[in-house]
């Protein structure tokens, strides 16, 4: 039995690929959300069961996925958890940014997995970084890896602090990519392309460039130089990016994200 507290985007990003890929059937899932409307939408979309309260949801579950917003991890939330009939060997899988495993061990769970997926997990193309408390057995770790790998690629780290760092790279990374896409599409429209055609150009340029980099294994700088001719169009574009502190802005944004993740943990 798998229970999921919260039914927002990150919850669905974990549940949906598991069902679609046959890792678990929908009938093995139960969900609860403080918003009955959202919970019903997920029930209709994925065919999962619903519960009327956290204690009802968690009772007898083998795996509890916690996907609430960080600000909802209140004393009242943990009181509800403590009221629950939690199985001794139940594993709690957190997908909440900035919250360490110790938050949940204090909340009544002995076995905790902390993870940071991203929204592409919804289509099975996500990147999830995870860590766990030392008391998970080898078999339990294998099962967690299977669950998270259904969402795309998963990466285990021994040191939980790497998850805060990963939040700034892969966790929030899709937002940076989407903003870059948006900027390129808008520029294409400004030049005269119809929006749908500009969108196709940008999407496939992003996709193709990523696949090309992965396939060749070359350093991004080498690939960038291979596109750049002296005094050419690409060189002119890159000059403007460097002049606008493109690299520095990206790095500063990632450091801001990392610091915020640490702040949320405190």
XYZ file of C-alpha atoms in Angstrom:
266
model
C 0.000 0.000 0.000
C 1.294 3.443 -0.970
C -0.116 6.558 0.682
C 0.477 10.065 -0.614
C -0.045 13.147 1.533
C -0.659 15.989 -0.914
C -1.799 15.807 -4.528
C -0.012 18.755 -6.128
C 2.401 18.776 -9.067
C 5.268 17.029 -7.277
C 2.968 14.326 -5.901
C 1.593 13.653 -9.369
C 5.118 13.742 -10.824
C 5.962 10.731 -8.636
C 2.660 8.824 -8.770
C 1.742 9.146 -12.453
C 4.833 7.511 -14.028
C 4.696 4.669 -11.488
C 1.168 3.846 -12.634
C 1.832 4.401 -16.348
C 4.959 2.218 -16.303
C 3.269 -0.534 -14.311
C 5.574 -0.237 -11.294
C 2.424 -0.052 -9.148
C -1.257 -0.272 -10.009
C -3.577 2.632 -9.225
C -5.524 0.511 -6.737
C -2.433 0.339 -4.502
C -2.406 4.135 -4.103
C -4.380 6.224 -1.637
C -4.155 10.010 -1.471
C -5.199 12.793 0.864
C -5.194 16.546 0.329
C -6.594 19.434 2.339
C -8.216 20.532 -0.923
C -11.046 18.062 -1.710
C -11.276 19.504 -5.228
C -7.619 18.799 -6.050
C -7.855 15.349 -4.483
C -10.916 14.503 -6.576
C -9.186 15.707 -9.743
C -6.264 13.346 -9.090
C -8.702 10.527 -8.322
C -10.451 11.085 -11.658
C -7.183 11.461 -13.571
C -5.223 8.517 -12.140
C -7.853 6.258 -10.598
C -6.261 6.277 -7.135
C -8.224 5.898 -3.895
C -8.869 8.847 -1.585
C -8.876 9.148 2.202
C -10.713 11.513 4.535
C -7.796 12.175 6.891
C -4.070 11.648 7.335
C -4.504 8.924 10.004
C -6.882 7.013 7.714
C -4.485 7.438 4.787
C -1.293 6.392 6.559
C -2.725 3.464 8.519
C -1.135 0.216 7.309
C 0.807 1.871 4.459
C 4.150 0.399 3.379
C 5.322 3.628 1.739
C 4.142 7.126 2.628
C 4.944 9.854 0.101
C 4.941 13.292 1.709
C 4.335 15.977 -0.912
C 2.890 18.906 1.027
C 4.208 22.458 0.811
C 7.110 23.141 3.226
C 5.074 25.701 5.178
C 2.440 23.032 5.902
C 4.847 20.959 8.010
C 3.369 22.427 11.179
C 3.129 20.941 14.697
C -0.525 20.152 13.892
C 0.587 18.150 10.835
C 2.933 16.018 12.921
C 0.270 15.564 15.599
C -1.930 14.053 12.892
C 0.921 11.752 11.872
C 1.504 10.625 15.454
C -2.192 9.730 15.762
C -1.787 7.394 12.809
C -1.288 3.655 12.987
C 2.116 3.795 11.283
C 3.614 0.403 10.446
C 6.937 -0.163 12.184
C 8.767 -0.730 8.892
C 6.883 1.912 6.908
C 9.097 4.175 4.814
C 8.411 7.869 4.426
C 9.475 9.335 1.077
C 9.692 13.130 1.182
C 9.668 15.218 -1.993
C 9.641 18.500 -0.055
C 12.308 21.107 -0.765
C 14.546 22.183 2.097
C 13.333 19.735 4.745
C 15.833 17.231 6.159
C 15.041 13.632 7.090
C 15.359 14.494 10.790
C 12.124 16.511 10.505
C 10.273 13.265 9.775
C 12.127 10.970 12.180
C 11.011 13.377 14.899
C 7.512 13.112 13.443
C 7.216 9.377 14.096
C 8.885 7.662 11.124
C 12.034 5.607 11.677
C 12.827 5.030 8.002
C 12.974 8.161 5.865
C 13.974 8.871 2.269
C 14.573 12.475 1.306
C 14.367 13.202 -2.407
C 14.334 16.113 -4.831
C 12.564 15.233 -8.091
C 11.600 17.731 -10.771
C 8.481 18.274 -12.862
C 9.681 16.356 -15.983
C 9.270 13.282 -13.763
C 5.576 13.503 -14.680
C 6.401 12.125 -18.140
C 9.104 9.766 -16.875
C 11.954 12.100 -17.878
C 12.779 13.596 -14.503
C 15.984 13.805 -12.492
C 15.683 12.798 -8.844
C 18.432 13.036 -6.244
C 17.818 11.080 -3.039
C 19.280 9.989 0.258
C 17.972 7.886 3.135
C 18.412 7.121 6.802
C 21.014 4.370 7.443
C 18.416 1.891 8.751
C 16.914 1.121 5.319
C 17.816 -2.397 4.230
C 19.440 -3.211 0.885
C 16.090 -4.510 -0.423
C 14.262 -1.388 0.741
C 16.801 0.822 -1.022
C 16.335 -1.211 -4.194
C 12.569 -0.682 -4.005
C 12.991 3.068 -3.503
C 15.402 3.204 -6.434
C 12.813 1.364 -8.555
C 10.103 3.832 -7.523
C 12.222 6.898 -8.283
C 13.688 5.464 -11.488
C 10.165 5.128 -12.889
C 10.168 8.951 -12.895
C 13.333 9.142 -15.028
C 16.928 9.058 -13.811
C 17.694 8.799 -10.095
C 20.922 9.553 -8.267
C 21.659 8.338 -4.729
C 23.872 10.470 -2.476
C 25.258 9.431 0.919
C 25.458 13.001 2.161
C 22.025 14.593 2.472
C 23.487 18.090 2.066
C 23.899 17.359 -1.653
C 20.106 17.401 -1.964
C 19.999 21.106 -1.092
C 22.641 21.681 -3.767
C 20.712 19.548 -6.271
C 17.598 21.634 -5.612
C 19.388 24.563 -7.274
C 20.471 22.458 -10.270
C 17.901 19.816 -11.158
C 15.041 20.632 -8.776
C 14.493 24.236 -9.852
C 16.460 23.828 -13.091
C 13.426 23.283 -15.341
C 12.225 26.805 -14.458
C 15.521 28.281 -15.708
C 15.238 26.273 -18.927
C 11.607 27.307 -19.433
C 12.503 30.977 -18.964
C 15.300 30.644 -21.539
C 12.841 28.946 -23.915
C 10.317 31.716 -23.349
C 12.913 34.408 -24.077
C 14.073 32.716 -27.289
C 10.505 32.152 -28.499
C 9.549 35.776 -27.810
C 12.641 36.993 -29.680
C 11.701 34.776 -32.631
C 8.192 36.239 -32.669
C 9.633 39.752 -32.470
C 11.734 38.969 -35.552
C 8.644 37.836 -37.446
C 8.159 34.099 -36.885
C 4.637 32.864 -36.045
C 4.652 31.801 -32.382
C 3.983 28.121 -33.097
C 6.921 27.928 -35.507
C 9.246 29.811 -33.149
C 8.197 27.407 -30.387
C 8.991 24.349 -32.529
C 12.411 25.773 -33.413
C 13.284 26.435 -29.767
C 11.959 23.139 -28.366
C 13.856 21.030 -30.876
C 17.003 23.110 -30.550
C 16.943 22.528 -26.774
C 16.181 18.836 -27.131
C 18.693 18.215 -29.913
C 21.476 20.127 -28.155
C 20.957 18.145 -24.943
C 20.915 14.787 -26.727
C 23.974 15.802 -28.768
C 25.916 16.759 -25.626
C 24.957 13.484 -23.925
C 25.814 11.403 -26.989
C 29.215 12.986 -27.661
C 30.244 13.314 -24.016
C 32.168 16.454 -24.951
C 32.558 19.387 -22.563
C 29.895 22.045 -23.292
C 32.641 24.599 -24.004
C 34.003 22.408 -26.813
C 30.525 22.014 -28.307
C 29.915 25.756 -28.036
C 33.210 26.524 -29.776
C 32.344 24.099 -32.575
C 29.320 26.271 -33.432
C 31.222 29.557 -33.185
C 33.041 30.921 -36.237
C 35.328 33.974 -35.938
C 33.358 37.173 -36.510
C 30.251 35.104 -37.266
C 26.613 35.286 -36.187
C 27.046 32.979 -33.171
C 30.128 34.906 -32.012
C 28.087 38.125 -32.103
C 25.299 36.534 -30.053
C 27.717 35.082 -27.490
C 29.459 38.445 -27.145
C 26.131 39.996 -26.102
C 25.465 37.169 -23.633
C 28.900 37.599 -22.045
C 28.456 41.377 -22.009
C 25.144 40.880 -20.183
C 26.811 38.671 -17.524
C 24.848 35.614 -18.682
C 27.056 33.111 -16.827
C 27.168 35.206 -13.658
C 23.397 35.685 -13.587
C 22.848 31.920 -13.929
C 25.352 31.162 -11.165
C 23.923 33.852 -8.877
C 20.410 32.485 -9.421
C 21.526 28.959 -8.530
C 23.320 30.136 -5.401
C 20.197 32.086 -4.370
C 18.144 28.915 -4.808
C 20.642 26.892 -2.750
C 20.682 29.455 0.068
C 16.875 29.530 0.130
C 16.753 25.737 0.389
C 19.059 25.908 3.423
C 16.951 28.701 4.959
C 13.785 26.627 4.568
C 15.522 23.767 6.368
C 16.278 26.011 9.311
